[in-house]
PDB file of C-alpha atoms in Angstrom:
ATOM      1  CA  MET A   1     106.086 101.810 123.076  1.00 56.00           C
ATOM      2  CA  ILE A   2     103.085 103.897 121.873  1.00 87.00           C
ATOM      3  CA  PRO A   3     103.996 104.432 118.615  1.00 92.00           C
ATOM      4  CA  ALA A   4     105.226 101.399 118.616  1.00 94.00           C
ATOM      5  CA  LEU A   5     101.451  99.894 118.973  1.00 95.00           C
ATOM      6  CA  ILE A   6     100.253 102.459 116.434  1.00 95.00           C
ATOM      7  CA  LEU A   7     101.907 100.332 114.363  1.00 97.00           C
ATOM      8  CA  ALA A   8     100.677  97.274 115.094  1.00 97.00           C
ATOM      9  CA  ALA A   9      97.431  98.256 114.714  1.00 97.00           C
ATOM     10  CA  ALA A  10      98.249  99.657 111.337  1.00 98.00           C
ATOM     11  CA  PHE A  11      99.805  96.845 110.565  1.00 98.00           C
ATOM     12  CA  LEU A  12      96.936  94.404 110.965  1.00 98.00           C
ATOM     13  CA  THR A  13      94.159  96.985 109.656  1.00 98.00           C
ATOM     14  CA  GLY A  14      95.743  96.741 106.897  1.00 98.00           C
ATOM     15  CA  SER A  15      95.978  92.684 106.843  1.00 98.00           C
ATOM     16  CA  ILE A  16      92.414  92.593 106.884  1.00 97.00           C
ATOM     17  CA  PRO A  17      91.167  90.547 103.473  1.00 97.00           C
ATOM     18  CA  PHE A  18      88.565  92.716 102.380  1.00 96.00           C
ATOM     19  CA  SER A  19      88.299  91.757  98.683  1.00 95.00           C
ATOM     20  CA  TRP A  20      88.702  88.227  99.665  1.00 96.00           C
ATOM     21  CA  PHE A  21      85.682  88.190 101.881  1.00 95.00           C
ATOM     22  CA  MET A  22      84.167  89.864  99.526  1.00 94.00           C
ATOM     23  CA  GLY A  23      84.876  86.965  96.943  1.00 94.00           C
ATOM     24  CA  ARG A  24      83.463  84.632  99.955  1.00 94.00           C
ATOM     25  CA  LEU A  25      80.180  86.200 100.294  1.00 93.00           C
ATOM     26  CA  MET A  26      80.023  85.553  96.646  1.00 91.00           C
ATOM     27  CA  GLY A  27      80.969  81.642  96.728  1.00 93.00           C
ATOM     28  CA  VAL A  28      84.519  81.615  95.389  1.00 94.00           C
ATOM     29  CA  ASP A  29      88.018  82.062  97.666  1.00 95.00           C
ATOM     30  CA  LEU A  30      90.500  83.823  95.737  1.00 94.00           C
ATOM     31  CA  ARG A  31      93.391  82.536  96.341  1.00 93.00           C
ATOM     32  CA  GLU A  32      92.202  79.518  94.050  1.00 94.00           C
ATOM     33  CA  VAL A  33      91.110  81.165  91.245  1.00 93.00           C
ATOM     34  CA  GLY A  34      92.832  83.581  88.618  1.00 87.00           C
ATOM     35  CA  SER A  35      95.503  85.394  90.044  1.00 84.00           C
ATOM     36  CA  GLY A  36      95.616  83.330  93.404  1.00 89.00           C
ATOM     37  CA  ASN A  37      95.520  87.486  93.948  1.00 90.00           C
ATOM     38  CA  PRO A  38      93.723  87.686  97.743  1.00 93.00           C
ATOM     39  CA  GLY A  39      92.665  91.856  96.172  1.00 91.00           C
ATOM     40  CA  ALA A  40      91.203  93.518  94.202  1.00 91.00           C
ATOM     41  CA  THR A  41      92.023  93.175  91.042  1.00 86.00           C
ATOM     42  CA  ASN A  42      90.926  89.773  91.221  1.00 91.00           C
ATOM     43  CA  LEU A  43      88.463  89.891  93.163  1.00 93.00           C
ATOM     44  CA  MET A  44      86.837  92.515  89.637  1.00 90.00           C
ATOM     45  CA  ARG A  45      88.465  89.777  87.441  1.00 87.00           C
ATOM     46  CA  SER A  46      87.350  86.909  89.599  1.00 91.00           C
ATOM     47  CA  CYS A  47      83.536  87.835  90.542  1.00 93.00           C
ATOM     48  CA  GLY A  48      82.783  91.311  87.653  1.00 90.00           C
ATOM     49  CA  ARG A  49      83.263  94.576  88.400  1.00 90.00           C
ATOM     50  CA  PHE A  50      80.848  96.276  91.492  1.00 93.00           C
ATOM     51  CA  PRO A  51      82.800  93.121  93.951  1.00 93.00           C
ATOM     52  CA  GLY A  52      85.800  95.027  92.444  1.00 92.00           C
ATOM     53  CA  ILE A  53      84.840  98.623  92.816  1.00 94.00           C
ATOM     54  CA  ALA A  54      83.623  98.271  96.088  1.00 95.00           C
ATOM     55  CA  GLY A  55      86.303  94.946  97.309  1.00 95.00           C
ATOM     56  CA  LEU A  56      89.319  98.317  96.093  1.00 95.00           C
ATOM     57  CA  PHE A  57      87.568 100.989  98.151  1.00 97.00           C
ATOM     58  CA  LEU A  58      87.602  99.130 101.270  1.00 97.00           C
ATOM     59  CA  ASP A  59      91.767  97.945 100.621  1.00 96.00           C
ATOM     60  CA  ALA A  60      91.891 101.385 100.399  1.00 97.00           C
ATOM     61  CA  LEU A  61      89.778 102.944 102.936  1.00 98.00           C
ATOM     62  CA  LYS A  62      91.906 100.092 105.402  1.00 97.00           C
ATOM     63  CA  GLY A  63      94.929 101.790 104.120  1.00 97.00           C
ATOM     64  CA  ALA A  64      93.498 105.988 105.055  1.00 98.00           C
ATOM     65  CA  VAL A  65      92.184 104.934 108.185  1.00 98.00           C
ATOM     66  CA  PRO A  66      95.475 104.294 110.434  1.00 97.00           C
ATOM     67  CA  VAL A  67      96.166 107.260 108.359  1.00 97.00           C
ATOM     68  CA  LEU A  68      94.094 109.950 109.378  1.00 97.00           C
ATOM     69  CA  VAL A  69      94.163 108.499 113.709  1.00 95.00           C
ATOM     70  CA  VAL A  70      98.127 109.013 113.434  1.00 96.00           C
ATOM     71  CA  LEU A  71      97.767 112.560 111.001  1.00 93.00           C
ATOM     72  CA  GLN A  72      98.043 115.398 113.818  1.00 88.00           C
ATOM     73  CA  SER A  73     100.653 113.177 116.226  1.00 87.00           C
ATOM     74  CA  VAL A  74     103.679 115.436 117.710  1.00 82.00           C
ATOM     75  CA  VAL A  75     105.411 112.215 116.511  1.00 90.00           C
ATOM     76  CA  ASP A  76     106.212 113.595 113.128  1.00 92.00           C
ATOM     77  CA  TRP A  77     107.509 110.424 110.931  1.00 95.00           C
ATOM     78  CA  LEU A  78     104.277 108.268 112.429  1.00 96.00           C
ATOM     79  CA  PRO A  79     102.118 109.079 110.099  1.00 97.00           C
ATOM     80  CA  ALA A  80     104.056 108.288 107.326  1.00 97.00           C
ATOM     81  CA  ALA A  81     105.189 104.707 108.770  1.00 97.00           C
ATOM     82  CA  ALA A  82     101.765 103.559 109.606  1.00 97.00           C
ATOM     83  CA  ALA A  83     101.278 103.999 106.147  1.00 97.00           C
ATOM     84  CA  MET A  84     103.714 102.268 105.262  1.00 97.00           C
ATOM     85  CA  ALA A  85     102.122  99.196 108.148  1.00 98.00           C
ATOM     86  CA  ALA A  86      99.015  99.028 106.079  1.00 98.00           C
ATOM     87  CA  ILE A  87     100.753  98.360 103.200  1.00 97.00           C
ATOM     88  CA  LEU A  88     102.859  95.663 104.611  1.00 97.00           C
ATOM     89  CA  GLY A  89     100.062  94.676 106.447  1.00 97.00           C
ATOM     90  CA  HIS A  90      97.979  93.656 103.012  1.00 97.00           C
ATOM     91  CA  VAL A  91     101.619  92.687 101.619  1.00 96.00           C
ATOM     92  CA  PHE A  92     101.796  89.683 104.281  1.00 96.00           C
ATOM     93  CA  MET A  93      98.562  89.182 105.762  1.00 96.00           C
ATOM     94  CA  PRO A  94      99.315  86.949 109.312  1.00 96.00           C
ATOM     95  CA  TRP A  95      96.302  84.925 108.045  1.00 94.00           C
ATOM     96  CA  PHE A  96      97.423  83.746 104.735  1.00 94.00           C
ATOM     97  CA  GLY A  97     100.774  82.035 106.115  1.00 94.00           C
ATOM     98  CA  PHE A  98     102.224  85.703 105.278  1.00 94.00           C
ATOM     99  CA  LYS A  99     100.768  86.056 101.872  1.00 92.00           C
ATOM    100  CA  GLY A 100      98.212  88.176 100.705  1.00 93.00           C
ATOM    101  CA  GLY A 101      97.741  91.023  97.952  1.00 92.00           C
ATOM    102  CA  LYS A 102     100.282  93.349  96.287  1.00 92.00           C
ATOM    103  CA  GLY A 103      99.294  96.127  98.353  1.00 93.00           C
ATOM    104  CA  VAL A 104      97.544  98.935  95.211  1.00 92.00           C
ATOM    105  CA  ALA A 105      95.100  99.407  96.841  1.00 94.00           C
ATOM    106  CA  THR A 106      96.124 100.350 100.497  1.00 96.00           C
ATOM    107  CA  ALA A 107      98.440 101.801  98.912  1.00 96.00           C
ATOM    108  CA  LEU A 108      95.618 104.655  97.001  1.00 95.00           C
ATOM    109  CA  GLY A 109      93.968 105.874 100.689  1.00 97.00           C
ATOM    110  CA  ALA A 110      97.581 105.324 103.324  1.00 97.00           C
ATOM    111  CA  LEU A 111      99.013 107.974 100.915  1.00 97.00           C
ATOM    112  CA  LEU A 112      95.597 109.798  99.772  1.00 96.00           C
ATOM    113  CA  VAL A 113      95.475 110.531 103.047  1.00 97.00           C
ATOM    114  CA  LEU A 114      99.989 110.945 103.719  1.00 96.00           C
ATOM    115  CA  SER A 115     100.511 113.704 100.220  1.00 96.00           C
ATOM    116  CA  PRO A 116      97.625 114.468  98.457  1.00 97.00           C
ATOM    117  CA  LEU A 117      98.946 116.211  95.645  1.00 97.00           C
ATOM    118  CA  PRO A 118     102.540 113.641  94.714  1.00 97.00           C
ATOM    119  CA  LEU A 119     100.426 110.561  95.112  1.00 96.00           C
ATOM    120  CA  LEU A 120      97.192 112.711  92.680  1.00 96.00           C
ATOM    121  CA  CYS A 121      99.634 112.854  90.370  1.00 97.00           C
ATOM    122  CA  SER A 122     100.791 109.290  90.428  1.00 97.00           C
ATOM    123  CA  LEU A 123      97.846 108.274  90.220  1.00 95.00           C
ATOM    124  CA  GLY A 124      97.128 110.537  86.890  1.00 97.00           C
ATOM    125  CA  VAL A 125     100.386 108.191  85.264  1.00 97.00           C
ATOM    126  CA  PHE A 126      98.542 104.947  87.116  1.00 95.00           C
ATOM    127  CA  ILE A 127      95.041 105.280  84.690  1.00 96.00           C
ATOM    128  CA  VAL A 128      97.124 107.359  80.948  1.00 97.00           C
ATOM    129  CA  SER A 129      98.863 104.149  81.729  1.00 96.00           C
ATOM    130  CA  VAL A 130      96.365 101.618  81.730  1.00 95.00           C
ATOM    131  CA  ALA A 131      94.324 103.362  79.345  1.00 95.00           C
ATOM    132  CA  LEU A 132      97.186 102.877  76.590  1.00 96.00           C
ATOM    133  CA  PHE A 133      99.087  99.528  77.346  1.00 95.00           C
ATOM    134  CA  ARG A 134      95.239  98.163  79.543  1.00 92.00           C
ATOM    135  CA  MET A 135      97.376  96.714  81.495  1.00 93.00           C
ATOM    136  CA  VAL A 136      96.488  97.588  85.890  1.00 88.00           C
ATOM    137  CA  SER A 137     100.157  96.037  86.160  1.00 92.00           C
ATOM    138  CA  LEU A 138     102.162  98.413  83.986  1.00 95.00           C
ATOM    139  CA  GLY A 139      99.145 100.742  85.342  1.00 95.00           C
ATOM    140  CA  SER A 140     100.155 100.336  88.446  1.00 93.00           C
ATOM    141  CA  ILE A 141     104.097  99.825  88.301  1.00 96.00           C
ATOM    142  CA  LEU A 142     104.287 103.147  86.522  1.00 97.00           C
ATOM    143  CA  GLY A 143     102.424 104.770  88.956  1.00 96.00           C
ATOM    144  CA  VAL A 144     104.602 104.093  91.617  1.00 96.00           C
ATOM    145  CA  ALA A 145     107.215 104.797  90.117  1.00 96.00           C
ATOM    146  CA  ALA A 146     106.372 108.085  89.977  1.00 97.00           C
ATOM    147  CA  LEU A 147     105.934 108.747  93.136  1.00 97.00           C
ATOM    148  CA  VAL A 148     108.948 109.204  94.100  1.00 97.00           C
ATOM    149  CA  PRO A 149     109.912 111.957  91.738  1.00 97.00           C
ATOM    150  CA  PHE A 150     106.834 114.129  92.495  1.00 98.00           C
ATOM    151  CA  GLY A 151     107.181 113.999  96.157  1.00 97.00           C
ATOM    152  CA  LEU A 152     110.766 115.647  95.455  1.00 97.00           C
ATOM    153  CA  LEU A 153     109.255 117.820  93.309  1.00 97.00           C
ATOM    154  CA  PHE A 154     106.406 119.060  95.080  1.00 96.00           C
ATOM    155  CA  GLY A 155     108.628 118.746  97.951  1.00 95.00           C
ATOM    156  CA  ALA A 156     107.563 115.984 100.617  1.00 94.00           C
ATOM    157  CA  ASP A 157     108.859 115.988 103.827  1.00 93.00           C
ATOM    158  CA  THR A 158     111.877 114.028 104.180  1.00 95.00           C
ATOM    159  CA  SER A 159     109.293 110.307 106.622  1.00 95.00           C
ATOM    160  CA  VAL A 160     107.035 110.754 103.281  1.00 96.00           C
ATOM    161  CA  THR A 161     109.677 110.767 100.812  1.00 96.00           C
ATOM    162  CA  ILE A 162     111.088 107.992 102.395  1.00 96.00           C
ATOM    163  CA  ALA A 163     107.368 106.045 102.480  1.00 96.00           C
ATOM    164  CA  PHE A 164     107.141 106.903  98.379  1.00 97.00           C
ATOM    165  CA  GLY A 165     110.035 105.172  97.667  1.00 97.00           C
ATOM    166  CA  ALA A 166     109.008 102.184 100.507  1.00 96.00           C
ATOM    167  CA  VAL A 167     105.616 101.855  98.606  1.00 95.00           C
ATOM    168  CA  ALA A 168     107.338 101.742  94.672  1.00 96.00           C
ATOM    169  CA  PHE A 169     110.099  98.880  96.145  1.00 97.00           C
ATOM    170  CA  VAL A 170     106.789  97.511  97.728  1.00 95.00           C
ATOM    171  CA  VAL A 171     104.967  97.355  95.000  1.00 94.00           C
ATOM    172  CA  ILE A 172     106.987  97.177  92.207  1.00 95.00           C
ATOM    173  CA  LEU A 173     108.908  93.622  93.985  1.00 95.00           C
ATOM    174  CA  GLY A 174     104.660  92.455  94.243  1.00 92.00           C
ATOM    175  CA  HIS A 175     104.704  92.341  90.501  1.00 93.00           C
ATOM    176  CA  ARG A 176     107.845  90.334  89.627  1.00 93.00           C
ATOM    177  CA  SER A 177     105.934  88.225  88.043  1.00 92.00           C
ATOM    178  CA  ASN A 178     104.298  90.532  86.342  1.00 92.00           C
ATOM    179  CA  MET A 179     106.647  92.208  84.678  1.00 94.00           C
ATOM    180  CA  GLY A 180     108.292  88.989  83.002  1.00 93.00           C
ATOM    181  CA  ARG A 181     104.825  88.925  81.768  1.00 94.00           C
ATOM    182  CA  ILE A 182     104.804  91.831  80.250  1.00 94.00           C
ATOM    183  CA  ILE A 183     108.531  91.302  78.343  1.00 94.00           C
ATOM    184  CA  ARG A 184     106.154  87.287  77.052  1.00 94.00           C
ATOM    185  CA  GLY A 185     103.499  89.458  75.866  1.00 92.00           C
ATOM    186  CA  THR A 186     101.608  87.499  77.338  1.00 92.00           C
ATOM    187  CA  GLU A 187     100.037  90.098  80.432  1.00 91.00           C
ATOM    188  CA  ARG A 188      97.027  89.810  80.430  1.00 84.00           C
ATOM    189  CA  ARG A 189      94.733  93.098  79.440  1.00 87.00           C
ATOM    190  CA  LEU A 190      91.285  95.179  80.767  1.00 78.00           C
ATOM    191  CA  GLY A 191      88.592  93.349  78.747  1.00 71.00           C
ATOM    192  CA  SER A 192      90.436  89.960  77.932  1.00 68.00           C
ATOM    193  CA  ARG A 193      89.608  86.760  79.680  1.00 59.00           C
TER     194      ARG A 193
END
């Protein structure tokens, strides 16, 4: 019963639409501008760098907090499950008809607490990809695709490796339309309008 309540709380924490709230403070409904996504990338594109960075931090924080709360749990799979619950809360926000963001920032916060070394290496893949191709979407896809290999390389336990695989699946699935635009050569690049 307690793990189920913890996972429900993690899901609800992950579902807090911080970036959308920040957009509303600036008079913008993120669901009606740009990509229509209530996440930090759309916030940055629609409202500017400072709000975007603040939204990214808050979206990462809501992933980190549930994992921090249960990190020392005697139930060894609970931190990984809490990470996934928070990420799914962001992707399937109940307040917006179960349509949310793509989960990248929330995954960043959750996995940084859960298993920092594989996450930091995957973050390196993201940074290099964005620097080379100037596409946040492509960097996100390549970064999460690297999670499981880095997890295996650094000896992450089974529950963490499963969480890495699930995160990669959810984030890549959320980027289906981006992948189509990348293939067609029409995906927006950083700095473009």
